[in-house]
């Protein structure tokens, strides 16, 4: 034994090189299902968007197949200021989400007991299982001129005049940081969760203070998670439209609103061109960022342990954006921090400052850290749950309004319980419950499929060696960047083309007939649960894959090698070693996917079939009438039910853990 | 069109004077004849009808009663804008029997062959439709559609905050406090066009441009351009005035049981809109769809729906027989008087100029409230 350990370390490089050289076709196989899915249900529709962006709008909003650059000229002439504004807001959203999210992820990870860790994680995600429109209305209630915040601040004498927040960019920023916070917290959590805190102890034993330990150990080692989080927040927030629509007013208008308007006003070519410009900016941004990485990483070799030095930036981007990004962020963020750490250390040493001052400095640093770690979770959880408090309060409103309190009543709950018990036929309540059921069917199925496919493709990209892998890695980021409405319209056109083709095809019809004969069903090619689920999986795969990948990059392959050396086959290695290590990341990715799927309204609206309307679509349809507190009541019940389930599972885990 | 409204009002006035007399003269028989319960035609048992409508834009018992009367199942799906519905039907009807498009959308769908022709013989209750709603400009022969609900675009405002009565668009544009506009390009540009003395359905690009500049110049007080939820902003006090569809404002007036809110149709004139029942092309069950349309046009059923939604009913018989709630019937903002009716106009669809209107609206959305 004693002879073996040094061998591994000594020949580490050779082992890696050896593994790299042999193509791993198993890895290729792992990527197949997700690649197939994304090619068919993301890339093919994307081609429709690209083509449409170069075509003309017909007189009645139909797409005329005449080539033109007019759509791009229009975007260039008119939409620039709004594009700039959107990039600015997205950048700030990412920054604030990181500042708030990192300490929260740290807090979650450092909970000692498993149940506490899971509880604090679920407390981040639970608020997002309520209806998005209602949650945003809650922010309107909080931020409005006569809103909750202004009311209490004035009552406490903090301000004289009501603050003007609602319908400004500030409100958009608050709403977006709120909406995207889990997208920052979960990847960082997935990355931190693997972090070995013994390294911090070791660093401290070697004389590092808390600050040095954070700057030199914790932050650099969790960078893959941080980068994944930043991408997951920045990219979708550039194209956001519901939050600016409901909170931004005329000042907070973003490019997503203009894209949405173009599609809604039957101008698919213009909407497509604007979407392509948006996706282009995001792609160029990623490229530039990596170009800088390459230049800066060659300067600071300590930050890039990568052996392959002759690669171009593009190759690097395609191969491993996360690692390359880490290197860049490592140099830009960590270097000044480390420098400060060095300089202050040097000063203290050279000035021959007595130990008491040094200890005082360390205590101050330690204290600051403690205060941040104490405040961060409080601030975060209050921020995440305040809209839910408003939402729940208004579920007891004795009025049809979700924004003005007019007395206490449980009538919205009575309607739901009556309807469930079939005492009374309340048409709208029945309809709402039906749509809730549809939502559950869709979201759960889409999450499970996306979690499996996303994990597989992430493993294949990190572990596999096969031609075209780099391209595949790039493909993964695109679905996050495409505006929802562009994807919705293109998927709709794509499905219709596909159904027309399949109905003509005798082979496809024979398959369907056989299935119908065997299962006694009467399925026909058409819109329904299947089309919604397919579309949701198409945008969810990337979210799962990005989170899982950030963790895999961190994972030490030698655990698996050890398992194999000990005689485990691939299958056993995966289930006994890889899967348990990846599980927190898969879970984090699945939670994001479920949330996204539950909240999606644009894509669902275009891919739903007869009788498969989901709750979110139902609630948006209510805008023509009034969105009533019945939606708050059902949201409250959903939160209660999920809290109950989470509580139950924590309890069971606790029991089985204490028995073992 | 103005003539139509004038005629309608006259008919109403005459009906108001004559019909009670008729009913009295005829005794109970006459009234009974007119409000006999709806009977479902034979032979639909076990069939399915798929309705594609706005959420709960229907009374609570309309669908359950129909299911019971005909022994059928109704699938009820929802959309949130004419555009979403149109986009879906355009690529091939996924299987709906009934859609509820607004006026100009009917014109577009008819032109593109997206609607089945109606057989009015199968819809005997069509006789109840008020005269001014028969043969509306978007469907002059009622070949494709029958009216379902109607309303206007006007100003909802907080009387207390504004501190007085509002009667015109100009007053809204000059108001200093926070205002919300409506995300409805044609209805909003019509405000500018009417104030400048132009035809709201103009096909002159210069006039549309002028209206756009005019609206941007008068947008300093605009804080938000609301989708269809301006009444929520008004109720919470985030704005003191909002451009909205009539029914929405009445819903908050009913709720608050206060005198704070009012809705007016501005004196300069405004947009009138109608939502219509229609059968999309390739509907799986057009016969049952006809039966459903006939059912909804029954005075009692139609009145129930309007009493629930607080929008105007096009059902003249329901109005004559007083089946509509009195408070709605007497409200000039729902059933406007003769003078106001004269100043209402439909938005007509003009494919040639539509893009001008939409581009002008784009510009307004970008520059409203912030100036160029």
Coordinates of N, CA, C and O in Angstrom, one line a residue, chain A residues 142-249:
Chain A
X142 N -45.9 45.5 -2.0 CA -44.8 45.9 -1.1 C -44.2 47.2 -1.5 O -43.9 48.1 -0.7
X143 N -44.0 47.4 -2.8 CA -43.2 48.6 -3.3 C -44.0 49.8 -3.6 O -43.4 50.9 -3.8
X144 N -45.3 49.7 -3.8 CA -46.1 50.7 -4.3 C -46.1 52.0 -3.4 O -45.6 52.0 -2.3
X145 N -46.6 53.1 -4.0 CA -46.6 54.4 -3.3 C -47.3 54.3 -1.9 O -46.9 54.8 -0.9
X146 N -48.5 53.6 -1.9 CA -49.2 53.3 -0.6 C -48.8 51.9 -0.1 O -49.6 51.3 0.6
X147 N -47.7 51.4 -0.6 CA -47.4 50.0 -0.3 C -46.9 49.8 1.1 O -46.8 50.7 1.9
X148 N -46.7 48.5 1.4 CA -46.4 48.1 2.8 C -45.1 48.7 3.2 O -45.0 49.3 4.4
X149 N -44.0 48.7 2.4 CA -42.8 49.3 2.8 C -42.9 50.8 3.1 O -42.5 51.2 4.2
X150 N -43.5 51.5 2.2 CA -43.7 53.0 2.4 C -44.5 53.2 3.7 O -44.2 54.1 4.5
X151 N -45.5 52.4 3.9 CA -46.4 52.5 5.0 C -45.6 52.4 6.3 O -45.7 53.3 7.2
X152 N -44.8 51.3 6.5 CA -44.1 51.1 7.7 C -42.9 52.1 7.9 O -42.7 52.6 9.0
X153 N -42.3 52.4 6.8 CA -41.1 53.3 6.9 C -41.7 54.7 7.4 O -41.0 55.4 8.2
X154 N -42.8 55.1 6.9 CA -43.4 56.4 7.3 C -43.8 56.3 8.7 O -43.6 57.3 9.5
X155 N -44.5 55.2 9.1 CA -45.0 55.1 10.4 C -43.8 55.1 11.4 O -43.9 55.7 12.5
X156 N -42.7 54.6 11.0 CA -41.5 54.5 11.9 C -40.7 55.8 11.9 O -39.7 56.0 12.6
X157 N -41.1 56.7 11.0 CA -40.5 58.0 10.9 C -39.2 58.0 10.1 O -38.3 58.9 10.2
X158 N -38.9 56.9 9.4 CA -37.7 56.8 8.6 C -37.7 57.7 7.4 O -36.6 58.2 7.0
X159 N -38.9 57.9 6.8 CA -38.9 58.8 5.7 C -40.2 59.7 5.8 O -41.1 59.4 6.5
X160 N -40.1 60.8 5.2 CA -41.2 61.8 5.2 C -42.1 61.5 4.0 O -43.4 61.5 4.1
X161 N -41.5 61.5 2.8 CA -42.3 61.3 1.6 C -42.2 59.8 1.2 O -41.2 59.1 1.5
X162 N -43.3 59.3 0.6 CA -43.2 57.9 0.1 C -42.0 57.7 -0.9 O -41.8 58.6 -1.7
X163 N -41.3 56.6 -0.8 CA -40.2 56.3 -1.7 C -40.8 55.9 -3.1 O -41.9 55.3 -3.1
X164 N -40.2 56.4 -4.1 CA -40.7 56.0 -5.4 C -39.9 54.9 -6.0 O -38.8 55.1 -6.5
X165 N -40.4 53.7 -5.8 CA -39.6 52.5 -6.2 C -40.4 51.8 -7.3 O -39.8 51.5 -8.4
X166 N -41.7 51.5 -7.1 CA -42.5 50.8 -8.1 C -42.5 51.6 -9.4 O -42.6 52.8 -9.4
X167 N -42.4 50.9 -10.5 CA -42.3 51.5 -11.9 C -41.1 52.3 -12.1 O -41.1 53.4 -12.7
X168 N -40.0 51.9 -11.5 CA -38.7 52.4 -11.8 C -37.7 51.2 -12.0 O -38.1 50.1 -11.8
X169 N -36.5 51.5 -12.5 CA -35.6 50.4 -12.7 C -35.2 49.7 -11.4 O -34.9 48.5 -11.4
X170 N -35.3 50.5 -10.3 CA -35.0 49.8 -9.0 C -35.9 48.7 -8.7 O -35.5 47.6 -8.2
X171 N -37.2 48.9 -9.0 CA -38.2 47.8 -8.8 C -37.9 46.6 -9.7 O -38.0 45.4 -9.2
X172 N -37.5 46.8 -10.9 CA -37.1 45.7 -11.8 C -35.9 45.0 -11.2 O -35.9 43.7 -11.1
X173 N -35.0 45.7 -10.7 CA -33.8 45.1 -10.1 C -34.1 44.3 -8.9 O -33.7 43.1 -8.8
X174 N -35.0 44.8 -8.0 CA -35.4 44.0 -6.9 C -36.1 42.8 -7.3 O -35.8 41.7 -6.9
X175 N -37.1 42.9 -8.2 CA -37.8 41.8 -8.7 C -37.0 40.7 -9.4 O -37.2 39.5 -9.2
X176 N -36.0 41.2 -10.1 CA -35.1 40.2 -10.9 C -34.2 39.5 -9.9 O -34.0 38.3 -10.1
X177 N -33.6 40.3 -9.0 CA -32.7 39.6 -8.0 C -33.5 38.6 -7.3 O -33.0 37.4 -7.1
X178 N -34.7 38.9 -6.9 CA -35.6 38.0 -6.2 C -35.8 36.8 -7.0 O -35.7 35.7 -6.6
X179 N -36.2 37.0 -8.3 CA -36.6 35.9 -9.1 C -35.4 35.0 -9.5 O -35.6 33.8 -9.7
X180 N -34.2 35.5 -9.5 CA -33.1 34.7 -10.0 C -32.2 34.3 -8.9 O -31.2 33.6 -9.1
X181 N -32.5 34.7 -7.7 CA -31.6 34.3 -6.5 C -31.3 32.8 -6.5 O -30.2 32.4 -6.3
X182 N -32.4 31.9 -6.6 CA -32.1 30.5 -6.5 C -31.1 30.0 -7.6 O -30.4 29.0 -7.4
X183 N -31.1 30.7 -8.8 CA -30.3 30.3 -9.9 C -28.8 30.6 -9.5 O -27.9 30.0 -10.1
X184 N -28.6 31.5 -8.5 CA -27.2 31.7 -8.1 C -26.9 30.8 -6.9 O -25.8 30.2 -6.9
X185 N -27.8 30.7 -6.0 CA -27.6 29.9 -4.8 C -27.4 28.4 -5.0 O -26.4 27.8 -4.5
X186 N -28.2 27.8 -5.9 CA -28.1 26.4 -6.1 C -26.8 25.9 -6.7 O -26.2 24.9 -6.2
X187 N -26.3 26.5 -7.8 CA -25.1 26.0 -8.3 C -23.9 26.2 -7.3 O -23.0 25.4 -7.2
X188 N -23.9 27.3 -6.6 CA -22.8 27.6 -5.6 C -22.9 26.5 -4.5 O -21.9 26.0 -4.0
X189 N -24.2 26.3 -4.1 CA -24.4 25.2 -3.0 C -23.8 23.9 -3.5 O -23.1 23.2 -2.8
X190 N -24.2 23.5 -4.8 CA -23.8 22.3 -5.3 C -22.3 22.1 -5.4 O -21.7 21.1 -5.2
X191 N -21.6 23.3 -5.6 CA -20.2 23.3 -5.7 C -19.5 23.3 -4.3 O -18.6 22.6 -4.0
X192 N -20.1 24.1 -3.4 CA -19.6 24.2 -2.0 C -19.8 22.9 -1.2 O -19.0 22.6 -0.3
X193 N -20.8 22.2 -1.6 CA -21.2 21.1 -0.8 C -20.1 20.0 -0.8 O -19.9 19.2 0.1
X194 N -19.3 20.0 -1.9 CA -18.2 19.1 -2.0 C -16.9 19.6 -1.3 O -16.0 18.9 -1.2
X195 N -17.0 20.8 -1.0 CA -15.8 21.5 -0.4 C -15.4 20.8 0.9 O -16.2 20.6 1.8
X196 N -14.1 20.5 1.0 CA -13.6 19.9 2.2 C -13.1 21.0 3.2 O -12.1 21.6 3.0
X197 N -13.9 21.2 4.2 CA -13.6 22.3 5.1 C -12.3 22.0 6.0 O -11.8 22.9 6.7
X198 N -11.8 20.8 5.8 CA -10.6 20.5 6.5 C -9.4 21.3 6.0 O -8.4 21.7 6.6
X199 N -9.6 21.7 4.7 CA -8.6 22.5 4.0 C -8.5 23.9 4.7 O -7.4 24.5 4.8
X200 N -9.6 24.4 5.1 CA -9.6 25.7 5.8 C -8.9 25.5 7.1 O -8.1 26.4 7.5
X201 N -9.2 24.4 7.8 CA -8.5 24.2 9.1 C -7.0 24.1 8.9 O -6.2 24.7 9.6
X202 N -6.6 23.4 7.8 CA -5.2 23.3 7.5 C -4.6 24.6 7.3 O -3.5 24.9 7.8
X203 N -5.3 25.4 6.5 CA -4.8 26.8 6.2 C -4.6 27.6 7.5 O -3.6 28.3 7.7
X204 N -5.6 27.4 8.4 CA -5.5 28.2 9.6 C -4.3 27.7 10.5 O -3.7 28.5 11.1
X205 N -4.2 26.4 10.5 CA -3.1 25.8 11.2 C -1.7 26.4 10.7 O -0.8 26.6 11.5
X206 N -1.7 26.7 9.4 CA -0.5 27.2 8.8 C -0.4 28.7 9.0 O 0.4 29.4 8.4
X207 N -1.4 29.3 9.7 CA -1.3 30.7 10.1 C -2.1 31.6 9.3 O -2.1 32.8 9.5
X208 N -3.0 31.1 8.4 CA -3.9 32.0 7.7 C -5.0 32.5 8.6 O -5.5 31.7 9.4
X209 N -5.4 33.7 8.4 CA -6.6 34.1 9.1 C -7.9 33.8 8.3 O -7.8 33.3 7.2
X210 N -9.0 34.2 8.8 CA -10.3 33.8 8.1 C -10.3 34.4 6.6 O -10.7 33.8 5.7
X211 N -9.8 35.7 6.6 CA -9.8 36.4 5.3 C -9.0 35.7 4.3 O -9.4 35.4 3.2
X212 N -7.7 35.4 4.7 CA -6.8 34.7 3.8 C -7.4 33.3 3.4 O -7.4 32.9 2.2
X213 N -8.0 32.6 4.3 CA -8.6 31.3 4.0 C -9.7 31.4 3.0 O -9.8 30.6 2.1
X214 N -10.5 32.5 3.1 CA -11.6 32.6 2.2 C -11.1 33.0 0.8 O -11.4 32.4 -0.2
X215 N -10.1 34.0 0.8 CA -9.6 34.5 -0.5 C -8.8 33.4 -1.2 O -8.9 33.3 -2.4
X216 N -8.0 32.7 -0.4 CA -7.1 31.8 -1.1 C -7.6 30.3 -1.2 O -7.1 29.6 -2.1
X217 N -8.5 29.9 -0.4 CA -9.0 28.5 -0.5 C -10.4 28.4 -0.9 O -10.7 27.9 -2.0
X218 N -11.3 29.0 -0.1 CA -12.8 28.7 -0.4 C -13.2 29.3 -1.7 O -13.8 28.6 -2.5
X219 N -13.0 30.6 -1.9 CA -13.5 31.2 -3.1 C -12.9 30.6 -4.4 O -13.7 30.2 -5.3
X220 N -11.6 30.5 -4.5 CA -11.1 29.9 -5.8 C -11.7 28.5 -6.0 O -12.0 28.1 -7.2
X221 N -11.8 27.7 -5.0 CA -12.3 26.3 -5.2 C -13.8 26.2 -5.5 O -14.2 25.2 -5.9
X222 N -14.5 27.3 -5.2 CA -15.9 27.2 -5.5 C -16.3 28.0 -6.8 O -17.4 28.1 -7.1
X223 N -15.2 28.5 -7.5 CA -15.5 29.3 -8.7 C -16.3 28.6 -9.7 O -17.2 29.3 -10.3
X224 N -16.2 27.3 -10.0 CA -17.0 26.7 -11.0 C -18.5 26.9 -10.7 O -19.3 27.2 -11.6
X225 N -18.9 26.8 -9.4 CA -20.3 27.0 -9.0 C -20.6 28.5 -9.2 O -21.7 28.8 -9.7
X226 N -19.7 29.4 -8.9 CA -20.0 30.8 -9.0 C -20.2 31.2 -10.4 O -21.2 31.9 -10.8
X227 N -19.3 30.7 -11.3 CA -19.5 31.0 -12.7 C -20.8 30.4 -13.3 O -21.5 31.1 -14.0
X228 N -21.1 29.2 -12.9 CA -22.3 28.6 -13.4 C -23.5 29.5 -12.9 O -24.4 29.8 -13.7
X229 N -23.5 29.9 -11.7 CA -24.5 30.7 -11.1 C -24.7 32.0 -11.9 O -25.8 32.5 -12.3
X230 N -23.5 32.7 -12.2 CA -23.5 34.0 -12.9 C -24.1 33.8 -14.3 O -24.9 34.6 -14.7
X231 N -23.8 32.7 -15.0 CA -24.3 32.5 -16.3 C -25.8 32.3 -16.2 O -26.6 32.8 -17.0
X232 N -26.2 31.4 -15.2 CA -27.7 31.1 -15.1 C -28.5 32.3 -14.7 O -29.7 32.4 -15.0
X233 N -27.9 33.3 -14.1 CA -28.6 34.6 -13.8 C -28.5 35.6 -14.9 O -29.5 36.1 -15.3
X234 N -27.3 35.8 -15.4 CA -27.1 36.9 -16.4 C -27.9 36.6 -17.7 O -28.6 37.4 -18.1
X235 N -27.6 35.4 -18.2 CA -28.2 35.1 -19.6 C -29.7 35.3 -19.6 O -30.2 36.0 -20.4
X236 N -30.4 34.6 -18.7 CA -31.9 34.7 -18.9 C -32.4 36.1 -18.4 O -33.4 36.6 -18.9
X237 N -31.6 36.9 -17.6 CA -32.2 38.2 -17.2 C -32.0 39.2 -18.3 O -32.8 40.2 -18.3
X238 N -31.1 39.0 -19.2 CA -31.0 40.0 -20.4 C -32.4 40.0 -21.1 O -32.9 41.0 -21.6
X239 N -33.0 38.8 -21.3 CA -34.2 38.7 -22.1 C -35.5 38.7 -21.3 O -36.5 38.4 -21.8
X240 N -35.4 38.9 -20.0 CA -36.6 38.8 -19.1 C -37.7 39.8 -19.6 O -37.4 40.9 -20.1
X241 N -38.9 39.4 -19.4 CA -40.0 40.4 -19.8 C -41.1 40.5 -18.8 O -41.7 41.5 -18.7
X242 N -41.4 39.4 -18.1 CA -42.6 39.5 -17.2 C -42.3 40.5 -16.0 O -43.1 41.4 -15.7
X243 N -41.1 40.4 -15.4 CA -40.8 41.2 -14.3 C -40.8 42.7 -14.7 O -41.4 43.5 -14.0
X244 N -40.0 43.1 -15.8 CA -40.1 44.5 -16.2 C -41.5 44.9 -16.5 O -41.9 46.1 -16.3
X245 N -42.3 44.0 -17.1 CA -43.6 44.4 -17.5 C -44.5 44.8 -16.3 O -45.2 45.7 -16.3
X246 N -44.3 44.0 -15.2 CA -45.2 44.2 -14.0 C -44.6 45.2 -13.0 O -45.3 45.8 -12.3
X247 N -43.3 45.3 -13.0 CA -42.7 46.2 -12.0 C -42.0 47.4 -12.5 O -41.8 48.4 -11.8
X248 N -41.6 47.4 -13.8 CA -40.8 48.4 -14.3 C -41.5 49.7 -14.8 O -40.9 50.8 -14.9
X249 N -42.8 49.6 -15.2 CA -43.4 50.7 -15.8 C -42.7 51.2 -17.0 O -42.1 50.4 -17.7

